[in-house]
Coordinates of C-alpha atoms and ligand atoms in Angstrom, one line a residue:
M8 CA 73.6 118.5 100.1
I9 CA 76.5 119.5 102.4
V10 CA 75.9 118.1 105.9
A11 CA 78.1 118.9 108.8
G12 CA 78.4 116.7 111.9
N13 CA 76.2 117.3 114.9
R14 CA 79.1 118.4 117.1
W15 CA 80.1 121.1 114.6
R16 CA 76.4 122.1 114.4
A17 CA 76.1 122.5 118.1
R18 CA 79.3 124.6 118.4
C19 CA 78.2 126.7 115.4
L20 CA 74.7 127.4 116.8
L21 CA 76.1 128.3 120.1
A22 CA 78.6 130.7 118.6
L23 CA 75.9 132.3 116.4
A24 CA 73.6 132.6 119.3
C25 CA 76.2 134.3 121.4
G26 CA 77.2 136.5 118.5
L27 CA 73.7 137.7 118.0
A28 CA 73.0 138.2 121.7
A29 CA 76.1 140.3 122.0
L30 CA 75.0 142.4 119.2
G31 CA 71.7 143.0 120.9
G32 CA 69.6 145.6 119.2
A33 CA 72.2 146.5 116.6
R34 CA 70.5 147.5 113.4
A35 CA 72.0 148.3 110.0
D36 CA 70.4 151.0 107.9
D37 CA 67.4 149.2 106.3
A38 CA 67.3 151.6 103.4
A39 CA 70.9 150.9 102.6
A40 CA 71.6 150.4 98.9
P41 CA 72.3 146.8 97.7
R42 CA 75.9 145.8 98.2
S43 CA 77.4 142.7 96.7
G44 CA 79.0 140.0 98.9
Y45 CA 82.2 140.9 97.1
Q46 CA 82.4 144.1 99.1
F47 CA 82.4 142.0 102.3
S48 CA 85.0 139.6 101.1
S49 CA 88.7 139.7 102.1
P50 CA 91.2 141.0 99.6
M51 CA 92.5 137.5 99.0
V52 CA 89.1 136.2 98.1
R53 CA 88.4 139.2 95.9
E54 CA 91.7 138.7 94.0
M55 CA 90.9 135.1 93.4
Q56 CA 87.5 136.0 92.0
D57 CA 88.9 138.8 89.7
D58 CA 91.6 136.6 88.2
A59 CA 90.1 134.4 85.6
F60 CA 93.0 132.0 86.0
A61 CA 92.9 131.8 89.8
N62 CA 89.0 131.7 90.0
P63 CA 88.2 128.0 90.4
G64 CA 84.6 128.7 89.2
M65 CA 85.9 129.3 85.7
L66 CA 86.4 125.5 85.5
W67 CA 82.6 125.3 85.4
V68 CA 82.4 127.9 82.7
A69 CA 84.8 125.9 80.6
K70 CA 82.7 122.7 81.2
G71 CA 79.6 124.7 80.3
R72 CA 81.2 125.8 77.0
A73 CA 81.9 122.1 76.1
L74 CA 78.3 121.1 76.9
W75 CA 76.9 124.1 75.1
D76 CA 78.4 122.9 71.8
T77 CA 77.5 119.2 72.2
P78 CA 74.1 117.8 71.0
A79 CA 72.4 115.7 73.7
R80 CA 72.1 112.8 71.2
A81 CA 73.3 111.9 67.7
G82 CA 71.6 114.1 65.1
G83 CA 70.1 116.3 67.7
K84 CA 70.7 120.0 68.3
S85 CA 73.1 121.6 70.7
C86 CA 72.4 124.7 72.8
A87 CA 74.5 126.5 70.3
A88 CA 72.4 125.4 67.3
C89 CA 69.4 127.3 68.8
H90 CA 71.0 130.0 70.9
G91 CA 74.2 131.0 69.2
G92 CA 77.8 131.2 70.5
A93 CA 78.8 130.1 74.0
E94 CA 80.3 133.5 74.9
T95 CA 77.2 135.7 74.2
G96 CA 74.4 133.5 72.9
L97 CA 72.1 134.3 75.8
A98 CA 73.8 137.5 77.1
G99 CA 71.5 139.4 79.5
V100 CA 69.2 136.4 80.1
G101 CA 70.9 135.2 83.2
A102 CA 70.3 138.6 84.9
R103 CA 66.6 138.3 84.5
Y104 CA 65.9 135.0 86.2
P105 CA 63.9 133.7 88.1
R106 CA 61.2 134.6 85.6
M107 CA 57.5 133.7 85.1
S108 CA 56.8 130.7 82.9
P109 CA 53.5 131.6 81.4
R110 CA 52.8 127.9 80.7
L111 CA 53.6 126.7 84.2
G112 CA 52.0 129.7 85.8
K113 CA 54.9 130.2 88.3
P114 CA 58.4 131.6 88.3
I115 CA 61.2 129.3 87.3
N116 CA 64.9 129.8 87.8
L117 CA 67.7 129.4 85.3
E118 CA 68.4 125.8 86.3
Q119 CA 64.8 124.9 85.6
R120 CA 64.7 126.9 82.3
I121 CA 67.8 125.0 81.1
N122 CA 66.2 121.7 82.0
L123 CA 63.0 122.6 80.1
C124 CA 65.2 123.0 77.0
R125 CA 66.6 119.6 77.7
T126 CA 63.2 117.9 78.0
E127 CA 61.2 120.0 75.5
H128 CA 63.7 121.0 72.8
M129 CA 66.4 118.3 73.0
Q130 CA 64.4 115.2 73.9
A131 CA 66.9 114.6 76.6
P132 CA 66.4 113.8 80.3
A133 CA 66.6 116.7 82.8
Y134 CA 69.9 117.1 84.7
A135 CA 69.8 116.5 88.4
Y136 CA 69.8 119.6 90.5
E137 CA 73.4 120.4 91.7
S138 CA 74.8 118.0 89.1
D139 CA 78.1 119.1 87.5
E140 CA 76.4 119.5 84.1
L141 CA 73.5 121.7 85.4
L142 CA 75.9 123.8 87.5
A143 CA 78.2 124.2 84.5
L144 CA 75.5 125.4 82.1
T145 CA 73.8 127.6 84.7
T146 CA 77.2 129.2 85.5
L147 CA 78.0 129.6 81.8
V148 CA 74.6 131.3 81.0
R149 CA 75.0 133.6 84.0
H150 CA 78.6 134.4 83.1
Q151 CA 77.3 135.6 79.7
S152 CA 75.6 138.4 81.7
R153 CA 78.6 139.2 83.8
G154 CA 78.6 142.9 84.7
Q155 CA 74.9 143.4 83.7
P156 CA 72.5 144.6 86.4
V157 CA 70.2 142.1 88.1
S158 CA 66.7 142.9 86.9
V159 CA 63.7 140.6 87.5
E160 CA 60.1 141.1 86.5
V161 CA 57.9 141.3 89.6
D162 CA 54.7 142.9 88.4
G163 CA 51.5 141.3 87.4
A164 CA 51.4 137.5 87.6
A165 CA 54.8 137.5 89.4
A166 CA 53.6 139.7 92.3
P167 CA 52.2 137.0 94.6
F168 CA 55.3 134.9 94.2
L169 CA 57.5 137.9 95.1
A170 CA 55.3 138.4 98.2
S171 CA 55.7 134.8 99.2
G172 CA 59.5 135.1 98.8
K173 CA 59.5 138.2 100.9
A174 CA 57.5 136.5 103.6
F175 CA 59.9 133.6 103.6
F176 CA 62.8 136.0 104.0
E177 CA 61.2 137.6 107.0
A178 CA 59.8 134.5 108.8
R179 CA 61.6 133.3 111.9
R180 CA 62.6 129.6 111.7
G181 CA 64.7 126.8 113.2
A182 CA 66.0 126.1 116.7
M183 CA 67.4 129.6 116.8
N184 CA 64.2 131.2 115.6
L185 CA 66.0 133.5 113.2
A186 CA 64.8 135.0 109.9
C187 CA 67.0 135.7 107.0
S188 CA 66.4 139.4 107.5
Q189 CA 67.7 139.3 111.1
C190 CA 71.2 138.5 109.8
H191 CA 71.2 140.0 106.3
D192 CA 69.4 143.3 107.1
R193 CA 70.1 143.9 110.7
I194 CA 73.7 142.8 111.4
V195 CA 75.3 143.5 108.0
G196 CA 79.0 144.2 108.3
K197 CA 79.3 142.5 111.7
S198 CA 81.3 139.4 112.4
L199 CA 79.6 136.0 113.0
R200 CA 82.2 133.3 113.8
D201 CA 84.8 133.8 111.1
D202 CA 82.4 135.5 108.6
V203 CA 81.5 139.1 108.0
V204 CA 77.7 139.1 107.4
S205 CA 76.8 140.5 104.0
Q206 CA 73.4 141.4 102.7
G207 CA 72.9 137.8 101.4
Q208 CA 72.8 138.8 97.7
S209 CA 72.5 136.4 94.8
N210 CA 74.4 138.2 92.1
G211 CA 77.5 136.0 92.4
F212 CA 75.7 132.6 92.1
P213 CA 76.4 129.9 91.2
A214 CA 79.5 130.7 93.3
Y215 CA 82.7 128.8 94.3
R216 CA 82.8 128.5 98.0
L217 CA 86.2 127.8 99.6
R218 CA 84.6 126.0 102.5
W219 CA 82.7 123.7 100.1
Q220 CA 85.8 123.3 98.0
T221 CA 83.3 123.3 95.1
L222 CA 80.9 125.5 93.2
G223 CA 77.3 125.6 94.5
S224 CA 73.9 126.8 93.4
M225 CA 71.9 129.6 95.0
H226 CA 69.6 126.9 96.5
L227 CA 72.6 125.1 98.1
R228 CA 73.5 128.4 99.9
F229 CA 69.9 128.8 101.0
Q230 CA 70.1 125.3 102.5
A231 CA 73.3 126.2 104.3
C232 CA 71.7 129.3 105.8
N233 CA 68.6 127.3 106.9
F234 CA 70.9 124.7 108.4
A235 CA 73.0 127.3 110.3
V236 CA 69.9 128.3 112.3
G237 CA 68.8 124.7 112.9
A238 CA 66.0 124.8 110.4
E239 CA 65.1 122.0 108.1
P240 CA 66.4 122.9 104.6
L241 CA 64.0 122.6 101.6
P242 CA 64.7 120.4 98.6
L243 CA 66.9 122.0 95.9
G244 CA 64.5 123.5 93.3
D245 CA 61.6 123.7 95.7
D246 CA 58.9 126.3 94.7
D247 CA 59.4 128.2 98.0
Y248 CA 63.2 128.5 97.3
V249 CA 62.4 129.8 93.7
N250 CA 60.1 132.4 95.2
L251 CA 62.8 133.3 97.8
E252 CA 65.3 133.5 94.9
L253 CA 63.0 135.9 93.1
Y254 CA 62.7 138.1 96.2
V255 CA 66.5 138.0 96.8
A256 CA 67.2 139.0 93.2
W257 CA 64.6 141.8 93.4
R258 CA 66.1 143.0 96.7
G259 CA 69.5 143.2 95.0
R260 CA 68.2 144.7 91.7
G261 CA 70.9 146.7 89.9
L262 CA 73.8 144.7 91.3
P263 CA 76.2 143.5 88.6
I264 CA 76.2 139.8 87.9
E265 CA 79.5 138.4 89.1
T266 CA 79.1 134.7 88.3
P267 CA 81.2 132.7 89.1
A268 CA 81.9 134.6 92.4
V269 CA 84.3 133.3 94.9
R270 CA 83.2 133.3 98.5
R271 CA 84.7 132.1 101.8
Ligands
HEC304 C1 65.8 123.1 69.5 C2 66.1 124.5 70.0 C3 66.7 124.6 71.4 C4 67.7 124.0 72.0 C5 68.6 122.9 71.5 C6 67.9 124.6 73.3 N1 67.0 125.6 73.5 FE1 66.9 126.9 75.0 N2 65.2 127.8 74.2 C7 64.6 127.4 73.0 C8 63.4 128.2 72.9 C9 62.5 128.1 71.7 C10 63.3 129.0 74.0 C11 62.2 130.0 74.3 C12 61.3 129.4 75.3 C13 60.5 128.3 74.8 O1 59.7 128.5 73.8 O2 60.6 127.2 75.3 C14 64.5 128.7 74.8 C15 64.8 129.4 76.0 C16 65.9 129.3 76.7 C17 66.3 130.1 77.8 C18 65.5 131.2 78.4 C19 65.7 132.4 77.5 C20 64.9 133.7 78.0 O3 65.0 134.7 77.3 O4 64.3 133.6 79.0 C21 67.5 129.6 78.3 C22 68.3 130.1 79.5 C23 67.9 128.5 77.4 N3 66.9 128.3 76.5 C24 69.0 127.7 77.6 C25 69.3 126.6 76.8 C26 70.5 125.7 77.1 C27 71.5 125.9 78.1 C28 70.4 124.7 76.1 C29 71.3 123.5 76.0 C30 71.3 122.7 77.1 C31 69.2 125.0 75.3 N4 68.6 126.1 75.7 C32 68.9 124.3 74.2 C33 65.1 126.5 72.1 C34 66.2 125.6 72.3
HEC305 C1 72.4 133.4 111.6 C2 72.6 134.4 110.6 C3 72.1 134.0 109.2 C4 70.8 133.8 108.8 C5 69.6 133.7 109.7 C6 70.8 133.6 107.4 N1 72.1 133.7 106.9 FE1 72.6 133.8 105.0 N2 74.6 133.9 105.5 C7 75.0 134.0 106.8 C8 76.5 134.1 106.8 C9 77.4 134.2 108.0 C10 76.9 134.0 105.4 C11 78.3 134.0 104.9 C12 78.8 135.5 104.9 C13 77.9 136.4 104.1 O1 77.9 136.5 102.9 O2 77.0 137.0 104.8 C14 75.6 134.0 104.7 C15 75.6 134.0 103.3 C16 74.4 134.1 102.5 C17 74.4 134.3 101.1 C18 75.6 134.4 100.2 C19 75.9 135.8 99.9 C20 77.1 135.9 98.9 O3 77.3 137.0 98.4 O4 77.9 134.9 98.8 C21 73.1 134.3 100.7 C22 72.5 134.5 99.4 C23 72.3 134.2 102.0 N3 73.1 134.0 103.0 C24 70.9 134.2 102.0 C25 70.2 133.8 103.2 C26 68.8 133.6 103.2 C27 67.9 133.7 102.0 C28 68.4 133.3 104.5 C29 67.1 132.9 105.0 C30 66.6 131.6 104.5 C31 69.6 133.4 105.3 N4 70.7 133.7 104.4 C32 69.7 133.3 106.6 C33 74.3 134.1 107.9 C34 72.9 134.0 108.0

């Protein structure tokens, strides 16, 4: 994970605390319609995202295409052999994850679904979370749904997992005792340090972050937000993060998939 030095952390926490204190009881409209992080980005960052040649995230799409067509071992099948062409083979699928795995009895995200294909259908080892390969394939599959509305299944067996994700979103944590909702519901549109606080939507992920100088998963962003309030981040791929991802997707239902988005 990305870890900043303690000095940076102390300064950052102080600035966040002051920013929040100054904002006092400010409260954005809770019933506001979902808005993408794109709408809170600067024109320069938006232009970079919109231009396929300037968007650095497209490098992962290209890496994903190469992996898509390559069998994991000699004589084995590639993703393409079972799922069709790299451009549209799984179009629409990326907009519907996380999704219940009937066999595992819990929701899994796209990274985990891809790794199940590796282990169950390709007799190949799972990729490490946040590895270049897993990011590339996840980005490619989500990119195949670009422009399609986020739409996750939250009824029936998924309901308790959604509830758990919502509880996580609303629970205060860390040295600053702040919940996700306190920033991403209550001070949307306000400035915190050099950022404009967005609704914390997931429709652009995996996303290229200029500050990371690389592309990162949804869970890496969750870790960064935990870290920003002095809370212990969970491991990438943790069940609680998958539930959170499900809730965040549901909260942003209808937003178009932007993967790979560019963010500051
Ligand atoms: C040998 C055939 C096979 C190969 C190779 C394969 N898959 Fe799959 N994949 C499946 C099957 C079958 C399913 C349906 C779920 C199941 O039965 O496991 C599936 C499901 C999926 C899904 C979820 C689809 C949905 O509608 O929810 C994704 C995403 C996916 N595969 C991605 C990949 C990627 C990426 C690769 C290459 C790394 C890959 N698969 C390789 C057979 C394969
Ligand atoms: C102290 C305020 C604060 C808290 C608390 C916080 N975040 Fe964030 N978050 C930010 C800032 C600042 C950014 C970067 C600018 C933006 O998109 O809001 C951000 C970005 C994000 C993004 C990326 C949005 C995009 O479009 O790129 C997501 C998703 C997110 N946060 C989710 C969460 C979740 C989930 C939690 C709780 C675990 C959380 N945040 C807690 C301040 C916060």
